Structure formats: structure tokens, C-alpha cells
CSV table of C-alpha atoms and ligand atoms in Angstrom, one decimal:
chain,number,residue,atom,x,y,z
A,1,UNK,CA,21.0,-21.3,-3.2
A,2,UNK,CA,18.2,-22.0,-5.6
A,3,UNK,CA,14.8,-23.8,-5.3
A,4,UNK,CA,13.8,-27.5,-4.7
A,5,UNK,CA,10.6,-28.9,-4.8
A,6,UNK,CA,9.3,-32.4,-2.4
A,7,UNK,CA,6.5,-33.7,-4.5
A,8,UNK,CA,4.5,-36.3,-3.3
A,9,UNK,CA,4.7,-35.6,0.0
A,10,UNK,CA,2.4,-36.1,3.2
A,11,UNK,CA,2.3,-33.1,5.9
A,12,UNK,CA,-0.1,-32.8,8.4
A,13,UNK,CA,-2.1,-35.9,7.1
A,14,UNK,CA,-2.4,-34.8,3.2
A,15,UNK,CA,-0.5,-35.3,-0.2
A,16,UNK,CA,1.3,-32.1,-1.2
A,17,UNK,CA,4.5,-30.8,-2.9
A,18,UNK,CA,6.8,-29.0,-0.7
A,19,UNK,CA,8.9,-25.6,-2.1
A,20,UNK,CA,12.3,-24.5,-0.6
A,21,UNK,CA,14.0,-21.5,-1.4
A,22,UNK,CA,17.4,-21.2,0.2
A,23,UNK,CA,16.8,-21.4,3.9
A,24,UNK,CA,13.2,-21.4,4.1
A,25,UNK,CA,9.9,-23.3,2.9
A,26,UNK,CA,8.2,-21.2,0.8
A,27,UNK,CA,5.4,-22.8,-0.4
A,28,UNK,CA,3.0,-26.0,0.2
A,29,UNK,CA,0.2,-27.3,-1.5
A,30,UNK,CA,-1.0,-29.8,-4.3
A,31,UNK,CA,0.9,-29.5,-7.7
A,32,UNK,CA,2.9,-26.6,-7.1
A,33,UNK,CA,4.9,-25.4,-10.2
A,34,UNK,CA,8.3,-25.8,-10.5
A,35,UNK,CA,11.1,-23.5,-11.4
A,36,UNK,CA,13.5,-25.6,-13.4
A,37,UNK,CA,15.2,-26.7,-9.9
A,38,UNK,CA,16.0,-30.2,-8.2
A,39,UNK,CA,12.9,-31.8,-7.4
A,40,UNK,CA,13.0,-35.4,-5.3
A,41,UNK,CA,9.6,-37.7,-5.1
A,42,UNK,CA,8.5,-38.2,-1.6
A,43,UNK,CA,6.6,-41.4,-3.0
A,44,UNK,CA,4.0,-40.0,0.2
A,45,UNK,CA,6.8,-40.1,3.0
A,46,UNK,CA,5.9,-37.6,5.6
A,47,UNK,CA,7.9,-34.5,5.7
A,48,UNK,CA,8.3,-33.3,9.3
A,49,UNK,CA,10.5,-30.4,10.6
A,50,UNK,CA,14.1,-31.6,11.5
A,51,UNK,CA,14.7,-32.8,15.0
A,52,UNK,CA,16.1,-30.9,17.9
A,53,UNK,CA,18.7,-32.9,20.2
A,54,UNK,CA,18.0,-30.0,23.3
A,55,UNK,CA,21.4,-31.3,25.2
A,56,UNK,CA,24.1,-33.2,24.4
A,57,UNK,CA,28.2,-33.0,24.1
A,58,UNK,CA,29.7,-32.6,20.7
A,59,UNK,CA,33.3,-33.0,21.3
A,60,UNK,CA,32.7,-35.4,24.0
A,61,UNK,CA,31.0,-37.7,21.1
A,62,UNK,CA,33.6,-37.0,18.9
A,63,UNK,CA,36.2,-38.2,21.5
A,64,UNK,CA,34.1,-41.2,22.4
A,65,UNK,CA,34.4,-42.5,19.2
A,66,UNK,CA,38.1,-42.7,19.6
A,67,UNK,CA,37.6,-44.7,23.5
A,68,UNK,CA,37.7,-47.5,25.1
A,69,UNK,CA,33.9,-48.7,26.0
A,70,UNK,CA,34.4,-49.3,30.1
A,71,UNK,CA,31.2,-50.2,30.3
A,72,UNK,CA,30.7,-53.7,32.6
A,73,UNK,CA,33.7,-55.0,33.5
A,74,UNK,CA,36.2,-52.0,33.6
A,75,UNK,CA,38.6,-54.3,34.5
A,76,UNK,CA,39.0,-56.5,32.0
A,77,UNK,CA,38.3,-53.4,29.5
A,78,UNK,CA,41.7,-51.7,31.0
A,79,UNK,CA,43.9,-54.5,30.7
A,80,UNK,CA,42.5,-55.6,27.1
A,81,UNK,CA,43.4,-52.0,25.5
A,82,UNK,CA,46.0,-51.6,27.9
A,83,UNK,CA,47.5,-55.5,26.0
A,84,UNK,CA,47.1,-54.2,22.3
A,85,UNK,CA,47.6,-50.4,22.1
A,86,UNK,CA,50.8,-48.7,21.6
A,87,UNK,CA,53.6,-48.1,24.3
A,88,UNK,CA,53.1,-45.0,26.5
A,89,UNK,CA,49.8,-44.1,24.8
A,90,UNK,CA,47.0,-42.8,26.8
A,91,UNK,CA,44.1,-45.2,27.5
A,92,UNK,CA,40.6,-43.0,27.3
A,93,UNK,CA,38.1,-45.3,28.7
A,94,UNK,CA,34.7,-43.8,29.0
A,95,UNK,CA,31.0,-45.1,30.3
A,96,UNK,CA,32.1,-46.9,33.5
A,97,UNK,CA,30.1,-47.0,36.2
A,98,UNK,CA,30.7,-48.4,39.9
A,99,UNK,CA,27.8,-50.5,39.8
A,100,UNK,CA,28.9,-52.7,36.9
A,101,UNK,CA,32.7,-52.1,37.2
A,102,UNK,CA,33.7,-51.4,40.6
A,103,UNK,CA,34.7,-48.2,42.5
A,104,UNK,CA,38.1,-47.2,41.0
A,105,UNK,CA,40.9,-44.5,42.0
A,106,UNK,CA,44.1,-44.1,41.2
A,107,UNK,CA,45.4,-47.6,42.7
A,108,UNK,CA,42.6,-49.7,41.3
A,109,UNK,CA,43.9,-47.9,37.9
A,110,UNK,CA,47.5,-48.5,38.8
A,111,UNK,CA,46.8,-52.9,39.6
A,112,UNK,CA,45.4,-52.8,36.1
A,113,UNK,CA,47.8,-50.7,33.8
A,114,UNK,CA,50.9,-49.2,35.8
A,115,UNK,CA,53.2,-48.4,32.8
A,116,UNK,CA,50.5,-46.2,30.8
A,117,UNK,CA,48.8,-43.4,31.2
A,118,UNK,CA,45.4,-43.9,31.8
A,119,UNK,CA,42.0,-41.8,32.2
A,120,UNK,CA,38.4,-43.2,32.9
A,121,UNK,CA,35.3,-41.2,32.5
A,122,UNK,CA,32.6,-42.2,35.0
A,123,UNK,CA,29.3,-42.6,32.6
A,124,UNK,CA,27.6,-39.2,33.9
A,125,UNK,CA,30.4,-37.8,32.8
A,126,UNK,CA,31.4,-35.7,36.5
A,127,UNK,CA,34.6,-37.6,37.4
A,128,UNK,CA,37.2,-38.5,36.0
A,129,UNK,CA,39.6,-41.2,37.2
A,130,UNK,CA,43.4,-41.5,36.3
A,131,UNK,CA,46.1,-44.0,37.4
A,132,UNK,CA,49.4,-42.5,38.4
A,133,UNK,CA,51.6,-42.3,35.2
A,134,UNK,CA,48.5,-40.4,34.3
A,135,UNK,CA,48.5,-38.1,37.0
A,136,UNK,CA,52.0,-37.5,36.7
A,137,UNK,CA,51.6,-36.7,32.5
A,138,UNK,CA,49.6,-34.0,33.9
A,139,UNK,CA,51.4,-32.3,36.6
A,140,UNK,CA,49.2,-33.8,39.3
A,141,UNK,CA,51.6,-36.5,40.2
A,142,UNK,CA,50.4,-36.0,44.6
A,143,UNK,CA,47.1,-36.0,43.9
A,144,UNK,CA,45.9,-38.6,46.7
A,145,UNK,CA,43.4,-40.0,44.7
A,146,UNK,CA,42.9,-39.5,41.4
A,147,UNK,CA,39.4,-38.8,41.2
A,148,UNK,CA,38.7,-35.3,39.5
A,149,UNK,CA,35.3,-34.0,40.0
A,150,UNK,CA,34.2,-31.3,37.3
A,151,UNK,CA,37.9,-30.9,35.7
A,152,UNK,CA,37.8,-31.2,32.2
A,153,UNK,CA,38.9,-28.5,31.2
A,154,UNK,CA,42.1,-28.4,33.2
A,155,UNK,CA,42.7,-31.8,31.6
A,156,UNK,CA,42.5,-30.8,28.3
A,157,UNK,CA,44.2,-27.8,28.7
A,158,UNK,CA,46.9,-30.1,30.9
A,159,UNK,CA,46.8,-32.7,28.2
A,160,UNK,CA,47.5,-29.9,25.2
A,161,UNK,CA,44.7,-31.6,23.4
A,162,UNK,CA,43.5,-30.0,20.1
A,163,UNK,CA,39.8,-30.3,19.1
A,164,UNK,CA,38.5,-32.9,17.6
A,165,UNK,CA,37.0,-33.2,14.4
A,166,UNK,CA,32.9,-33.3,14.4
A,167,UNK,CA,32.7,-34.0,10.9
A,168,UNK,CA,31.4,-37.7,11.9
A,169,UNK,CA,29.3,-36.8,14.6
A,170,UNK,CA,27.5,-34.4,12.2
A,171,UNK,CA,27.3,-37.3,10.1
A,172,UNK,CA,25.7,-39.2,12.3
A,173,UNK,CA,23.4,-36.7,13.8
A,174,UNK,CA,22.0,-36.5,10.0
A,175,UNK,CA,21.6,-40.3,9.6
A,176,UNK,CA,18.7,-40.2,12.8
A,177,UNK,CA,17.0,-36.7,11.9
A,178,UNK,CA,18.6,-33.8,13.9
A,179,UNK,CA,18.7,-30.9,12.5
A,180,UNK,CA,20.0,-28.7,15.3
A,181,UNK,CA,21.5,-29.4,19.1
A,182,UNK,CA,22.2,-27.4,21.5
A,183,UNK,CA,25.7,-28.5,23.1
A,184,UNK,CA,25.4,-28.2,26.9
A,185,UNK,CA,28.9,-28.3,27.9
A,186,UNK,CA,29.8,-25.3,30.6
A,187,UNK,CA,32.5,-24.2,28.4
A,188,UNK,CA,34.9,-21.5,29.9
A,189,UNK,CA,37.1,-20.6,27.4
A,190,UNK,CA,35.8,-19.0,24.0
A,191,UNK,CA,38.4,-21.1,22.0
A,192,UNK,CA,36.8,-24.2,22.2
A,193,UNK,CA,33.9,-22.8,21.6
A,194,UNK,CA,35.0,-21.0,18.1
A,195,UNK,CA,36.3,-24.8,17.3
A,196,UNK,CA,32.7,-26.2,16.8
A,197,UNK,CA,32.1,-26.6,13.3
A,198,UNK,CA,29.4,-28.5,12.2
A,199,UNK,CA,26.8,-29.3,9.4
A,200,UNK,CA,23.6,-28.9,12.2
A,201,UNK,CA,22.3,-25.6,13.7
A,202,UNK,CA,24.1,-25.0,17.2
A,203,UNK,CA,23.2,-23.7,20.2
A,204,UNK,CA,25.8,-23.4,23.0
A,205,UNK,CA,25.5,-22.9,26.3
A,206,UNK,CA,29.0,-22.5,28.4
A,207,UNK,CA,29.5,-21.7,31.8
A,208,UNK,CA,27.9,-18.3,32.8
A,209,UNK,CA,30.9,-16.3,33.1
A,210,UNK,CA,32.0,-16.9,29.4
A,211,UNK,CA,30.6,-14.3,27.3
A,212,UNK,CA,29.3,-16.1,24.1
A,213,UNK,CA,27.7,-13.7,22.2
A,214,UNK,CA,28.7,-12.8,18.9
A,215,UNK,CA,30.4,-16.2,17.6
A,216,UNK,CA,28.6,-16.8,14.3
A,217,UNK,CA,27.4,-19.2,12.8
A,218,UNK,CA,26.2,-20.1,16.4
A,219,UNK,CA,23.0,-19.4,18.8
A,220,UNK,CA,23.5,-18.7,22.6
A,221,UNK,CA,21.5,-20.8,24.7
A,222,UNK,CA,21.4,-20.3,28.1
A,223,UNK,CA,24.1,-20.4,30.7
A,224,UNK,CA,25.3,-24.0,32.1
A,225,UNK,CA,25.9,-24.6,36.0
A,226,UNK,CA,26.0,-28.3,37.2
A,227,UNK,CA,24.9,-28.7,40.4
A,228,UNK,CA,27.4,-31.6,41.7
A,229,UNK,CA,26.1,-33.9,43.7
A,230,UNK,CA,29.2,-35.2,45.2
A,231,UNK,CA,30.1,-31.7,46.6
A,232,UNK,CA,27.0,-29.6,46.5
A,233,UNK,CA,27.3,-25.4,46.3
A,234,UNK,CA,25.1,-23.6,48.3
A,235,UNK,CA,22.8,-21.5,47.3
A,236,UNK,CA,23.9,-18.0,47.4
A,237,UNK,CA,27.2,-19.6,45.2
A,238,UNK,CA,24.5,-20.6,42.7
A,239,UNK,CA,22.4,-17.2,43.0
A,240,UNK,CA,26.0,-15.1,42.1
A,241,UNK,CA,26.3,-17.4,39.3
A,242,UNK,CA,22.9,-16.6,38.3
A,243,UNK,CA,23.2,-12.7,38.6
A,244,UNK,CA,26.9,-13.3,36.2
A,245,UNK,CA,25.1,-14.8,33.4
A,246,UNK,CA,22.1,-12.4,33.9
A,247,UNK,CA,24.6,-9.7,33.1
A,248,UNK,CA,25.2,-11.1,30.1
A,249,UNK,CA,21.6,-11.2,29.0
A,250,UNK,CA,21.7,-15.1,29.5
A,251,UNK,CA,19.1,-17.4,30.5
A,252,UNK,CA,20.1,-20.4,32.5
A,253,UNK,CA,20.4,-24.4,32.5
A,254,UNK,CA,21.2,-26.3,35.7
A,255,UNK,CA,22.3,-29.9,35.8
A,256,UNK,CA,20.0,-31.1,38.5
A,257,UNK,CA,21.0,-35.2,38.8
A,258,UNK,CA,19.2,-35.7,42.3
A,259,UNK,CA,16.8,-34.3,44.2
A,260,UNK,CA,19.0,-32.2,46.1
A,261,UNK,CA,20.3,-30.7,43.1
A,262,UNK,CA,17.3,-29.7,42.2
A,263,UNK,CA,16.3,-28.2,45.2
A,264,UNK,CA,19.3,-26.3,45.3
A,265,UNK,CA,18.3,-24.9,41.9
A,266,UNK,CA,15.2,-23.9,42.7
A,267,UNK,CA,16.6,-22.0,45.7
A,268,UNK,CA,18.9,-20.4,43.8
A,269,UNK,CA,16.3,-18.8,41.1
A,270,UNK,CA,14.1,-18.1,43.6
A,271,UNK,CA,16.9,-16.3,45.1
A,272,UNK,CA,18.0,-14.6,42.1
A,273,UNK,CA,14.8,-14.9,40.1
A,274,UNK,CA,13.3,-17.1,37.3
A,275,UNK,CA,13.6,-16.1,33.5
A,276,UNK,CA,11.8,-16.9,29.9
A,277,UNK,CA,14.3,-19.9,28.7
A,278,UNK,CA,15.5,-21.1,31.9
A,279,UNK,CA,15.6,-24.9,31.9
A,280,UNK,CA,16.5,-27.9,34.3
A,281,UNK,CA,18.7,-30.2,32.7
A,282,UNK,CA,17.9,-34.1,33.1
A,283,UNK,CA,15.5,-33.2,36.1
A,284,UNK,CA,16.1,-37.0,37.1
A,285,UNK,CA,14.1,-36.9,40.4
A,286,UNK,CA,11.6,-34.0,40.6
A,287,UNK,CA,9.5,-34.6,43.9
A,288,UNK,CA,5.8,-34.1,43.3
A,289,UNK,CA,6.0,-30.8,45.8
A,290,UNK,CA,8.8,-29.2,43.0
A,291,UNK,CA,6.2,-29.3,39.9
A,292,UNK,CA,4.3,-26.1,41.0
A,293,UNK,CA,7.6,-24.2,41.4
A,294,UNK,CA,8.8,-25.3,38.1
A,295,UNK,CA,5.5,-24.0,37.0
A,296,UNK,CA,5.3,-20.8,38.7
A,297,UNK,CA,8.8,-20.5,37.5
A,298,UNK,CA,7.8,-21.5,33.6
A,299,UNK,CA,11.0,-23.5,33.5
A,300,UNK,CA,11.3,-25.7,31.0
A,301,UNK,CA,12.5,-29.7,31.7
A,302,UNK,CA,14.9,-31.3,29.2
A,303,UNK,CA,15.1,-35.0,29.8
A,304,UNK,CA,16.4,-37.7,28.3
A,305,UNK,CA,14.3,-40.7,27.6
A,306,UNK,CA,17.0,-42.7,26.2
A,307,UNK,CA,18.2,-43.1,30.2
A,308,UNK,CA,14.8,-45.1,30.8
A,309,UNK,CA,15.6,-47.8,28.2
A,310,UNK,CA,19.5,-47.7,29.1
A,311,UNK,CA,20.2,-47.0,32.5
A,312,UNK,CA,16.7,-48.0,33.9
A,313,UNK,CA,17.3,-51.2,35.2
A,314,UNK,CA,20.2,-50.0,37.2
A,315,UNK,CA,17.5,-46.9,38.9
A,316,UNK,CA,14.9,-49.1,39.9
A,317,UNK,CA,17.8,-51.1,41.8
A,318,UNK,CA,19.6,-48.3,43.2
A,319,UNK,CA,17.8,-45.1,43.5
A,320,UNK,CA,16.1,-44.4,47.1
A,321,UNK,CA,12.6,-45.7,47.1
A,322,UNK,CA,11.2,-42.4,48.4
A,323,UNK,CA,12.6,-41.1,44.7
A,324,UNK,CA,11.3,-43.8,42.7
A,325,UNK,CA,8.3,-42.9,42.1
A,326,UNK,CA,10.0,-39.4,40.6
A,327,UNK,CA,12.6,-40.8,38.3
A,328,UNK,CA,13.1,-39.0,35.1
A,329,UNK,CA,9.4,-37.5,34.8
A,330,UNK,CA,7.6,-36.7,31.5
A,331,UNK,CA,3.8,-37.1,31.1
A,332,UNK,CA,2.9,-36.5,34.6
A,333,UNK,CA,4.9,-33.3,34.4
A,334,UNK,CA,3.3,-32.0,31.1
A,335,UNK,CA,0.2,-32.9,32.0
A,336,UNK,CA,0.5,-30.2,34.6
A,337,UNK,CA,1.7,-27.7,32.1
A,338,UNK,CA,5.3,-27.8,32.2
A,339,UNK,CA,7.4,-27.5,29.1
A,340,UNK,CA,9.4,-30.7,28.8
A,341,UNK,CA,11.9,-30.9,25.8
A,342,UNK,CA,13.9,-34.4,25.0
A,343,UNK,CA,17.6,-34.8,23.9
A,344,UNK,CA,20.4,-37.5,24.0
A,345,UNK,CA,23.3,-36.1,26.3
A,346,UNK,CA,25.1,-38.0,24.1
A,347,UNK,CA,27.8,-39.3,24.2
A,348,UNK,CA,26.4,-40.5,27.7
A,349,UNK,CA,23.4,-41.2,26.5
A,350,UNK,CA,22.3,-42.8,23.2
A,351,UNK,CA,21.8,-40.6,20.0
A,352,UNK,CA,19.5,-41.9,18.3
A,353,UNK,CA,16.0,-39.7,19.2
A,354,UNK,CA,13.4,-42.6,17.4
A,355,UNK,CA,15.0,-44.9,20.0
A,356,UNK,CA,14.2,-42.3,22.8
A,357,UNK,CA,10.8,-42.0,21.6
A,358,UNK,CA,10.1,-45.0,21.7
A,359,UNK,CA,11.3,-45.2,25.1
A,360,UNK,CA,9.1,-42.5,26.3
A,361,UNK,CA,6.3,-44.6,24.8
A,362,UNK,CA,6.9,-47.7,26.8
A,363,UNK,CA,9.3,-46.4,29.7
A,364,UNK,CA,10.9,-50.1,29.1
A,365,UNK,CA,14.2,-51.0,30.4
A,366,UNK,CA,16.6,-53.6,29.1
A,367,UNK,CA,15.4,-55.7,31.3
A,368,UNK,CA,11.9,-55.1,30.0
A,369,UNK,CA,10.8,-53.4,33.4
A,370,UNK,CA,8.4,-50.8,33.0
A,371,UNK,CA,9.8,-47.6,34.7
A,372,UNK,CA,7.2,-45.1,35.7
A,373,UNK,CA,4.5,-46.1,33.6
A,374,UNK,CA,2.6,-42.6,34.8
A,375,UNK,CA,5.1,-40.6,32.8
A,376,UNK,CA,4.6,-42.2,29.5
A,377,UNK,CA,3.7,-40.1,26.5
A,378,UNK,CA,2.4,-40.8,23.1
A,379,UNK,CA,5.2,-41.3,19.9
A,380,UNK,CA,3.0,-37.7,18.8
A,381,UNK,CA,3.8,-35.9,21.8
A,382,UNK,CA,7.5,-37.4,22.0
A,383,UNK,CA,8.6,-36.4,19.1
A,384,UNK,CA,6.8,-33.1,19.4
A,385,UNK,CA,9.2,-32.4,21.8
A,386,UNK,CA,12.5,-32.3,19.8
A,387,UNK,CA,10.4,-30.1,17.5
A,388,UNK,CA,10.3,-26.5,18.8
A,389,UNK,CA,6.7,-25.6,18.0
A,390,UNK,CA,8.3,-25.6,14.1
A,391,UNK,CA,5.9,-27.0,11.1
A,392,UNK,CA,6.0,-27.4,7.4
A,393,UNK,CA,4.6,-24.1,6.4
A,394,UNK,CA,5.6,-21.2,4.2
A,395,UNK,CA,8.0,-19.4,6.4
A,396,UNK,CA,9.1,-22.0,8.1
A,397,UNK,CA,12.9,-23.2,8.3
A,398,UNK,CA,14.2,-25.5,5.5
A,399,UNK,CA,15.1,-27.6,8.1
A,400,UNK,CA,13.3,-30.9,7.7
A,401,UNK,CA,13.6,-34.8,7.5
A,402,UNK,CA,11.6,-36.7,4.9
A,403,UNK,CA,10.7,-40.0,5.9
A,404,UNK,CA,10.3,-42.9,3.7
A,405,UNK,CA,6.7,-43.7,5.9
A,406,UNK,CA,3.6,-42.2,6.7
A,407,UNK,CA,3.9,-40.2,10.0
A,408,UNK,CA,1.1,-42.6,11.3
A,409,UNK,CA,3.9,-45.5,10.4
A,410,UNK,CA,6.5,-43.8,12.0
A,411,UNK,CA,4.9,-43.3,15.5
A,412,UNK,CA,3.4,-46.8,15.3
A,413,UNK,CA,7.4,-47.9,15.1
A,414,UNK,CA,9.3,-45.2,15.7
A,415,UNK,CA,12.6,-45.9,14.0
A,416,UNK,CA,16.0,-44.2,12.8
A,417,UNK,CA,15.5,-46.4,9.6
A,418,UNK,CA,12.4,-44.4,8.8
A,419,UNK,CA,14.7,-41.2,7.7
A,420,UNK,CA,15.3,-41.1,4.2
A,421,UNK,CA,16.5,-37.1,3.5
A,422,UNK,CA,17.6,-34.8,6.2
A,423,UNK,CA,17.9,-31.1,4.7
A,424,UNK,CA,19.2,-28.7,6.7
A,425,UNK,CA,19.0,-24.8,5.5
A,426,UNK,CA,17.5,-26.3,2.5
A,427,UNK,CA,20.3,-28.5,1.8
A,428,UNK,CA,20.3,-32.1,1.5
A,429,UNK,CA,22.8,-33.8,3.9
A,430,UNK,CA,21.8,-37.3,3.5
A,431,UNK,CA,20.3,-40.0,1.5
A,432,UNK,CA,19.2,-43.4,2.3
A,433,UNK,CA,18.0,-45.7,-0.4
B,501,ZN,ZN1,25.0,-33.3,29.7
């Protein structure tokens, strides 16, 4: 690995060059001397640390790529792929939601596409839905339903499916500015996990009875537990599932989609105690009376702010007007010293982190309704929160984005376009003219 050199660059407000040496930053300051290495002209672009996507689903993305979009009329999405793809081929149809699309089960599925197997993902990606030939493909043929809560990974093991390739999911991930993620997908076996190859840092999490440590190239994040709404745990469940991860050394993450959820969470830690790194996934409603505990607790919030601008319209019609007013929280919540971190969930959410800053800026839905206009944060702090407390210093990772802008430009209009050179461990994985 030898040394580069990002002349002309601005960080933190002035004009410097920038020096990498393999995996780190080793030097910044005006006319630095070069080695005889690469050196690429910032032309005054800022140079920022690389983005962190806190939670999202890498093979999940990769496989949505390969879907059918159920999103609005589900209907009418089924029988369209169901008219042009091949004979007997599964249908994966992801993104549906009953609001736009209708409740289905396995008889809605079956007065759409009876000769096929098909599967539909319901957009917070809990439950799946298959029709009967699907059922049957997987061994489930009596199942009175066909609504699977939570069973993903008896469907891939059922359905014998290998992998996929992340290749352009990495690709894309570069393209926007991340750096690293941390895939928050309560793996349980250590196989799929070993199968993650990708250009970005990653962090997994995993259920907490799989033991991740050890699997290089790869960081262990904490321990995953969703707390289903649908069919709630109780606490003391949730407090043994705690104590299991804790014997592993691991921290934990808890899905919390609804106030209950999070309640239970919070029961369950104070159960079976609070620990440094523990985090609240989402943390979609969080009830004015819950910020002190996730204070005393020091838990840390990871939202998603793309939900606001995508999904936002559909809360302020649906959600329970006693939760309004605590819909996926942000400034409120660091204003009263809470650690709140920002990520995608993609493939349920949308990847791009410039477009979820700027929806954490405006809180605007599609619709152009403003949604919680209290918990709005400036583009500064937003993007400071897919950051990690990293800078551009000697030391410092050589994991950074050069933009084609100022930084002022950027958070006036935050933008994906902005990004012209994402490096990661000093080396450059994209370039945009
Ligand atoms: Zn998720």
C-alpha cells in the first residue's frame, strides 16, 4: 500500500493537502511534500470522514435488487410478474404494505397467482406472506395462513438459497459515501455470516446466541433481538436473551417499532442491566417519560430519517394520536443528551444518507407535511451522526469521501451528487467526473 496525497483540499473550513499511508491519514497541512505517490486535486472539495450506515440489511438489498417492487397495488404487481416471468419460478415481491395494497394471506396470494410459487415481504420486513404452491415448495403445505412472522431463516434454509452476491450493493454504498455499515440482521447461523464480503467496513450484529467473534475481516456489534409487535415476548424472555449475549461479551440492539416494544426493552435491561454500546434500533415512538431512562441507561438511538420523507405521510394518518407527537424522535432527544446515530435499514428504507439528511433537516414527507418539526436537526448535526466522532487528522482512518463542494455547499443541499472519491482503507473505490 503506498502513499497518496489530496491536495487542494478543504477540512474543517481551510485549504490543505491531505497524506494517506495505507490505512491511515498521516498527515494534513498546507503544501505537504510528496513521496513520488498518486496525488488527486481536490480543486477545494471538502474532505470529510466516510459515512457510517449504523443499520441496515446487506443480503436483504442484494436480494431486493432481484424483486418485484409490491409497493401500491400488490395486486396488480403479482399478476404483472406473475404474466411475464418464467413457468414455476418463484415470485419475490418485497415492500408491500396493507395500507396501500391490502391485507394478504395465503388465499389473497392464491386469487392472484395459483400456479407459482410466490412470497411477499411486508415492508418492515417481519412477515412474510406466501400463496400455497409456495407453502407447499417449502414443506409447509397446512400452514393455515401463510403469514410467517420472524422466519427468514427457516425460509432460506427451506428454500436451499445460496448467498447473494454484495458486489453491487457495495457499489452502491460507495456511489453515496458509506464507508462502513453495520448489518443488523439477527443472524443465527455463522455461515451466512462468513458469506459477507464486501468492499465497506462491517459490523454485524446476529442474534445473541450466535457467537460472532473471531470472523475477520469483520467487527462485532452488538447482539440483535426484535421485539415483535404482533406477538410481544415478555420481559423475563428478553432479560435471558440479554444475560446469553452478555456471556458472550456482547452489547445489545433491540428493534423497538412501537411503544410497547420499547417499553418491553427497557424492562428487560433494567432487568438484566444496561451496558456501554447498547442501542435501540428505529426507536419509532419513544414517549416523553422513556428519554430519562434511555439516559440513565446511556443507550444510544439509531433512527432512520429516510422513514420521515418515505413513510411519513402514511404515520401521520395511521399512528395513534397519543404517539404522534413521538414519532421517530431526533433533536428533541439529543438535545436532552442522548446519543442518536442515523442509518438506512435499507433495503426497507432508502440508502441514500444525503437524502436522509436532508430529511432530518425538514422532517418533510412526500406529501410535503411537516412531521415533528421539534425533532429537526441541522445538515451539521445530521451528518455528524453517520460520522462516529472520526475527523480528518493524522491518525485518523483512511476512510474518507471527497466531495466535489465546499462542506458549507453540501449542508446548504445535501446531495448524493456532491461525492466525487470515496476511499476506503486508503483506497479509492469510486470516481465521479
Ligand atoms: Zn432493520
Amino acid at each position: 500500500v503506498s502513499e497518496l496525497i489530496l491536495r487542494n483540499v478543504e477540512v474543517d473550513g481551510r485549504r490543505v493537502d491531505v497524506a494517506l499511508d495505507g490505512e491511515v491519514v498521516t498527515d494534513v497541512g498546507p503544501a505537504l511534500h510528496g513521496r513520488g505517490g498518486d496525488e488527486v486535486d481536490g480543486d477545494g472539495g471538502a474532505l470529510i470522514p466516510g459515512l457510517h450506515d449504523h443499520h441496515l440489511h446487506l443480503f436483504a438489498m442484494a436480494a431486493a435488487a432481484a424483486s418485484v417492487d409490491g409497493r401500491g397495488d400488490v395486486g396488480r404487481a403479482v399478476r404483472a410478474a406473475d404474466a411475464s416471468a418464467p413457468a414455476g419460478a418463484w415470485l419475490r415481491v418485497v415492500d408491500w404494505h396493507e395500507t396501500d395494497g391490502g391485507e394478504l394471506d395465503r388465499h389473497a396470494l392464491d386469487a392472484l397467482a395459483a400456479d407459482r410459487p410466490v412470497r411477499v415481504q411486508h415492508a418492515t420486513g417481519a412477515l412474510w406472506v406466501l400463496n400455497t404452491p409456495g407453502l407447499e415448495a417449502i414443506g409447509m403445505g397446512d400452514h393455515p395462513d401463510g403469514r410467517l412472522f420472524g422466519m427468514d431463516d427457516v425460509l432460506r434454509e427451506r428454500l436451499g438459497a445460496t448467498a447473494p452476491d454484495l458486489t453491487e450493493v457495495g457499489r452502491r454504498l460507495t456511489e453515496v459515501g458509506v464507508t462502513a455499515v453495520t448489518d443488523a440482521t439477527p443472524f443465527t447461523r455463522l455461515d451466512d455470516v462468513r458469506a459477507i464480503r464486501l468492499s465497506q467496513h462491517v459490523t454485524v450484529m446476529g442474534a445473541p446466541e450466535l457467537d460472532v467473534q473471531g470472523i475477520t475481516p469483520l467487527r462485532v456489534g452488538p447482539a440483535k433481538i426484535v421485539v415483535a409487535d404482533h406477538d410481544p415476548p415478555d420481559v423475563d424472555a428478553l432479560a435471558a436473551a440479554v444475560k446469553e449475549a452478555r456471556a458472550h461479551g456482547r452489547a445489545m440492539a433491540f428493534h423497538c417499532a412501537s411503544r410497547l416494544g420499547l417499553v418491553l426493552a427497557l424492562a428487560a435491561l433494567d432487568v438484566a442491566g444496561a451496558a456501554p454500546g447498547d442501542r435501540i434500533e428505529h426507536g419509532a415512538v419513544i414517549p416523553d417519560d422513556a428519554v430519562p431512562v434511555l439516559r440513565r441507561m446511556g443507550l444510544t438511538v439509531v433512527t432512520q430519517p429516510g422513514f420521515v420523507a418515505e413513510r411519513g405521510d402514511r404515520y401521520l394518518a395511521e399512528v395513534e394520536a397519543d404517539d404522534q407527537p413521538f414519532l421517530w424522535r431526533c433533536g428533541s432527544i439529543i438535545d436532552a443528551g442522548i446519543a442518536v446515530r442515523f442509518s438506512s435499514d435499507a433495503p426497507h428504507g432508502p440508502i441514500d444518507p444525503w437524502r436522509a439528511i436532508r430529511a432530518a433537516v425538514d422532517r418533510r414527507t412526500a406529501s410535503g407535511q411537516v412531521l415533528g418539526p421539534a425533532e429537526a436537526v441541522t445538515a451539521a448535526r445530521a451528518l455528524a451522526a453517520y460520522l462516529d466522532g472520526r475527523t480528518v487528522a493524522p491518525g485518523q482512518p483512511a476512510d474518507l469521501v471527497l466531495l466535489h463542494v465546499p462542506l458549507a455547499e453540501a449542508l446548504a443541499h445535501p446531495d448524493a451528487t456532491h461525492v466525487r472519491l470515496t476511499l476506503i482503507a486508503g483506497e479509492v473505490q469510486t470516481s465521479r467526473a
